[in-house]
């Protein structure tokens, strides 16, 4: 519990420092948030390793564990990208979310897992990395929508000045989607290669929704390349594709594991 509380506190301190920097319009010159964020990420990851060491079976991939791991991935990517001077303001959303998901995992997680061979473990970790990357893209899409809306209304708030220029934010959104799309493609390919029976393992609905999300992200990237899609259209496609992905993985896990009490 001590590790969890310290990690949550560090996440919240990092987010608070970022909020303060945004409010004072000094986000670009203040870097004190980085070390608390890094500490939170390291302790968050250490907690998962500690639980995996103490829990029988394979790595914990149940509902709350998977949510926490996605939050860890989002926080880690935000810390790395923010340290390079791009989109550190994203931590205002990503760090509290990671803290909340870690707390939920500590309170409701720690289910023994069935043993998975290295192929299925590779598939599972690839999936979680893809979900974390595309979740970052969804947050960027929301920020892009908010920025466009504020600019159209000529509302120049302090948080707006903390964001990159509109074109740079849009470029970062599509780069993130591209990376996430590649990871999601690898996830689907490893699933087809390594999962033996989709029906017996209750995975057919998850596969269908994941493919629909993959098609939506692919159509968005194609539309961007071929027709120059941007702005509101890019935001809508991103959020719809991400909603399908959430339903595919966490929606199905919620029903199977928490409602029907089955393992996946």
Coordinates of C-alpha atoms in Angstrom, one line a residue:
X1 CA 0.0 0.0 0.0
X2 CA 2.9 2.4 0.7
X3 CA 4.2 2.1 -2.8
X4 CA 0.7 2.8 -4.2
X5 CA 0.2 5.9 -2.0
X6 CA 3.6 7.3 -2.8
X7 CA 3.1 6.7 -6.6
X8 CA -0.3 8.4 -6.5
X9 CA 1.1 11.3 -4.5
X10 CA 3.9 11.8 -7.0
X11 CA 1.5 11.7 -9.9
X12 CA -0.8 14.3 -8.3
X13 CA 2.2 16.5 -7.4
X14 CA 3.4 16.4 -11.0
X15 CA -0.1 17.2 -12.3
X16 CA -0.4 20.0 -9.7
X17 CA 3.0 21.5 -10.8
X18 CA 1.8 21.4 -14.4
X19 CA -1.5 23.1 -13.6
X20 CA 0.4 25.8 -11.7
X21 CA 2.7 26.3 -14.7
X22 CA -0.2 26.6 -17.0
X23 CA -2.0 29.1 -14.8
X24 CA 1.1 31.3 -14.5
X25 CA 1.8 30.9 -18.3
X26 CA 5.3 29.5 -17.5
X27 CA 4.8 25.9 -18.8
X28 CA 7.7 26.1 -21.2
X29 CA 10.2 27.2 -18.5
X30 CA 9.2 25.0 -15.6
X31 CA 10.4 21.4 -15.5
X32 CA 10.0 20.6 -11.8
X33 CA 7.1 18.3 -12.7
X34 CA 9.4 15.8 -14.4
X35 CA 11.0 14.1 -11.4
X36 CA 7.7 13.5 -9.5
X37 CA 6.2 12.1 -12.7
X38 CA 9.2 9.8 -13.3
X39 CA 9.0 8.6 -9.7
X40 CA 5.3 7.9 -10.1
X41 CA 5.9 5.9 -13.2
X42 CA 8.7 3.9 -11.7
X43 CA 6.8 3.1 -8.5
X44 CA 3.7 2.3 -10.6
X45 CA 5.7 -0.2 -12.6
X46 CA 7.4 -1.6 -9.6
X47 CA 4.0 -2.3 -7.9
X48 CA 2.9 -4.4 -10.9
X49 CA 6.2 -6.3 -10.8
X50 CA 5.8 -6.9 -7.1
X51 CA 2.2 -8.2 -7.5
X52 CA 3.3 -10.4 -10.4
X53 CA 6.1 -11.9 -8.2
X54 CA 3.7 -12.6 -5.3
X55 CA 0.7 -13.8 -7.4
X56 CA 0.6 -17.4 -8.8
X57 CA 0.1 -17.9 -12.5
X58 CA 1.2 -15.6 -15.3
X59 CA 1.2 -11.8 -15.4
X60 CA -2.0 -10.3 -14.1
X61 CA -4.0 -9.2 -17.1
X62 CA -7.5 -9.0 -15.5
X63 CA -9.8 -6.0 -15.9
X64 CA -8.3 -3.6 -13.3
X65 CA -4.8 -4.8 -13.9
X66 CA -5.1 -4.1 -17.6
X67 CA -6.6 -0.7 -16.9
X68 CA -3.7 0.2 -14.6
X69 CA -1.1 -1.0 -17.1
X70 CA -2.7 1.2 -19.8
X71 CA -2.6 4.1 -17.3
X72 CA 1.1 3.3 -16.7
X73 CA 1.8 3.3 -20.4
X74 CA 0.1 6.7 -20.8
X75 CA 1.9 8.2 -17.9
X76 CA 5.3 6.9 -19.2
X77 CA 4.8 8.2 -22.7
X78 CA 3.6 11.5 -21.4
X79 CA 6.7 11.8 -19.2
X80 CA 9.1 10.9 -22.1
X81 CA 7.4 13.1 -24.7
X82 CA 7.0 16.0 -22.2
X83 CA 10.7 15.9 -21.2
X84 CA 11.5 16.6 -24.8
X85 CA 9.5 19.8 -24.7
X86 CA 6.3 18.6 -26.5
X87 CA 2.9 18.3 -25.0
X88 CA 4.0 18.2 -21.3
X89 CA 0.6 19.8 -20.6
X90 CA -1.0 16.4 -21.4
X91 CA 0.2 15.3 -18.0
X92 CA -2.6 17.4 -16.4
X93 CA -4.9 14.7 -17.7
X94 CA -2.7 11.6 -18.0
X95 CA -1.1 11.7 -14.5
X96 CA -4.3 11.9 -12.4
X97 CA -5.9 9.2 -14.7
X98 CA -2.9 6.9 -14.0
X99 CA -3.2 7.6 -10.3
X100 CA -6.9 6.7 -10.3
X101 CA -6.4 3.5 -12.3
X102 CA -3.5 2.4 -10.0
X103 CA -5.7 3.0 -7.0
X104 CA -8.6 1.0 -8.5
X105 CA -6.2 -1.9 -9.3
X106 CA -4.9 -1.9 -5.7
X107 CA -8.4 -2.0 -4.3
X108 CA -10.0 -4.4 -6.7
X109 CA -7.3 -6.3 -8.6
X110 CA -4.8 -9.0 -7.8
X111 CA -6.6 -11.9 -9.4
X112 CA -4.5 -15.1 -10.0
X113 CA -3.9 -15.5 -13.7
X114 CA -3.7 -18.7 -15.7
X115 CA -0.3 -19.4 -17.2
X116 CA 0.3 -17.9 -20.6
X117 CA 3.1 -19.0 -23.0
X118 CA 5.5 -16.4 -24.4
X119 CA 3.4 -16.0 -27.6
X120 CA 0.2 -15.0 -25.8
X121 CA 2.1 -12.8 -23.4
X122 CA 3.7 -11.0 -26.4
X123 CA 0.2 -10.6 -27.8
X124 CA -1.2 -9.2 -24.5
X125 CA 1.7 -6.8 -24.0
X126 CA 1.4 -5.6 -27.6
X127 CA -2.3 -5.0 -27.1
X128 CA -1.8 -3.0 -23.9
X129 CA 0.9 -0.8 -25.5
X130 CA -1.4 -0.2 -28.5
X131 CA -4.3 0.8 -26.2
X132 CA -2.1 3.2 -24.2
X133 CA -0.8 4.9 -27.4
X134 CA -4.2 5.3 -28.9
X135 CA -5.6 6.5 -25.6
X136 CA -3.0 9.3 -25.7
X137 CA -4.2 10.0 -29.2
X138 CA -7.8 10.2 -27.9
X139 CA -6.7 12.8 -25.3
X140 CA -4.8 14.8 -28.0
X141 CA -8.0 14.7 -30.1
X142 CA -10.0 16.1 -27.2
X143 CA -7.4 18.9 -26.7
X144 CA -7.4 19.6 -30.4
X145 CA -11.2 20.0 -30.3
X146 CA -11.1 22.3 -27.3
X147 CA -8.3 24.4 -28.9
X148 CA -10.3 24.8 -32.2
X149 CA -13.5 25.6 -30.3
X150 CA -11.7 28.3 -28.2
X151 CA -10.0 29.9 -31.2
X152 CA -13.3 30.1 -33.1
X153 CA -14.9 31.8 -30.2
X154 CA -11.8 34.0 -29.7
X155 CA -11.4 32.8 -26.1
X156 CA -7.7 33.1 -25.3
X157 CA -7.4 31.3 -22.0
X158 CA -4.1 30.5 -20.2
X159 CA -4.5 26.7 -20.9
X160 CA -4.8 27.6 -24.6
X161 CA -1.4 29.3 -24.6
X162 CA 0.1 26.2 -23.0
X163 CA -0.8 24.1 -26.0
X164 CA 1.4 23.9 -29.1
X165 CA 0.1 25.7 -32.3
X166 CA -2.9 24.1 -33.9
X167 CA -1.0 22.6 -36.8
X168 CA 1.7 21.2 -34.5
X169 CA -0.9 19.6 -32.2
X170 CA -2.7 18.1 -35.2
X171 CA 0.6 16.7 -36.5
X172 CA 1.4 15.2 -33.1
X173 CA -2.1 13.6 -33.1
X174 CA -1.6 11.9 -36.4
X175 CA 1.9 10.7 -35.5
X176 CA 0.6 9.2 -32.4
X177 CA -2.3 7.5 -34.3
X178 CA 0.2 6.2 -36.8
X179 CA 2.3 4.6 -34.1
X180 CA -0.8 3.2 -32.4
X181 CA -2.1 1.9 -35.7
X182 CA 1.1 0.0 -36.3
X183 CA 1.0 -1.5 -32.8
X184 CA -2.7 -2.4 -33.2
X185 CA -1.9 -4.1 -36.5
X186 CA 0.8 -6.1 -34.8
X187 CA -1.7 -7.0 -32.0
X188 CA -4.2 -8.3 -34.5
X189 CA -1.6 -10.3 -36.4
X190 CA -0.2 -11.9 -33.3
X191 CA -3.8 -12.7 -32.2
X192 CA -4.5 -14.5 -35.4
X193 CA -1.2 -16.4 -35.2
X194 CA -1.3 -17.4 -31.5
X195 CA -4.9 -17.6 -30.4
X196 CA -6.2 -21.1 -31.1
X197 CA -10.0 -20.9 -30.7
X198 CA -11.7 -17.5 -30.6
X199 CA -15.1 -19.0 -29.8
X200 CA -14.0 -21.2 -26.9
X201 CA -12.0 -18.3 -25.3
X202 CA -14.9 -15.8 -25.7
X203 CA -12.8 -13.6 -28.0
X204 CA -14.9 -13.4 -31.2
X205 CA -16.7 -10.2 -30.1
X206 CA -13.4 -8.6 -29.0
X207 CA -11.9 -9.5 -32.3
X208 CA -14.7 -8.1 -34.4
X209 CA -14.7 -4.8 -32.4
X210 CA -10.9 -4.6 -32.6
X211 CA -11.0 -5.0 -36.4
X212 CA -13.7 -2.3 -36.7
X213 CA -11.5 0.0 -34.7
X214 CA -8.5 -0.9 -36.8
X215 CA -10.5 -0.1 -40.0
X216 CA -11.6 3.2 -38.5
X217 CA -8.1 4.3 -37.6
X218 CA -6.9 3.1 -41.0
X219 CA -9.6 5.0 -42.8
X220 CA -8.6 8.1 -40.8
X221 CA -5.0 7.8 -41.8
X222 CA -5.9 7.2 -45.4
X223 CA -8.3 10.2 -45.4
X224 CA -5.5 12.3 -43.9
X225 CA -3.0 11.2 -46.6
X226 CA -5.4 11.2 -49.6
X227 CA -7.9 14.0 -48.7
X228 CA -6.1 16.1 -46.1
X229 CA -8.6 15.3 -43.3
X230 CA -8.1 17.5 -40.3
X231 CA -9.9 19.4 -37.5
X232 CA -13.3 18.2 -36.4
X233 CA -13.4 15.3 -38.8
X234 CA -10.1 13.9 -37.5
X235 CA -11.4 14.3 -33.9
X236 CA -14.6 12.5 -34.6
X237 CA -12.9 9.6 -36.3
X238 CA -10.3 9.3 -33.6
X239 CA -12.9 9.2 -30.8
X240 CA -15.2 6.7 -32.6
X241 CA -12.3 4.4 -33.3
X242 CA -11.1 4.7 -29.7
X243 CA -14.6 4.0 -28.4
X244 CA -14.7 0.8 -30.5
X245 CA -11.3 -0.2 -29.1
X246 CA -12.4 0.4 -25.5
X247 CA -15.5 -1.7 -26.1
X248 CA -13.4 -4.4 -27.7
X249 CA -11.0 -4.9 -24.8
X250 CA -12.3 -3.4 -21.6
X251 CA -16.0 -3.6 -22.4
X252 CA -15.7 -7.4 -23.1
X253 CA -13.4 -7.9 -20.1
X254 CA -15.9 -6.1 -17.8
X255 CA -18.8 -8.2 -18.9
X256 CA -16.9 -11.5 -18.9
X257 CA -14.8 -11.0 -15.7
X258 CA -17.0 -8.8 -13.5
X259 CA -20.5 -9.6 -14.6
X260 CA -20.3 -13.2 -15.8
X261 CA -17.2 -14.0 -13.6
X262 CA -15.4 -15.9 -16.4
X263 CA -11.7 -15.7 -17.2
X264 CA -10.5 -14.6 -20.7

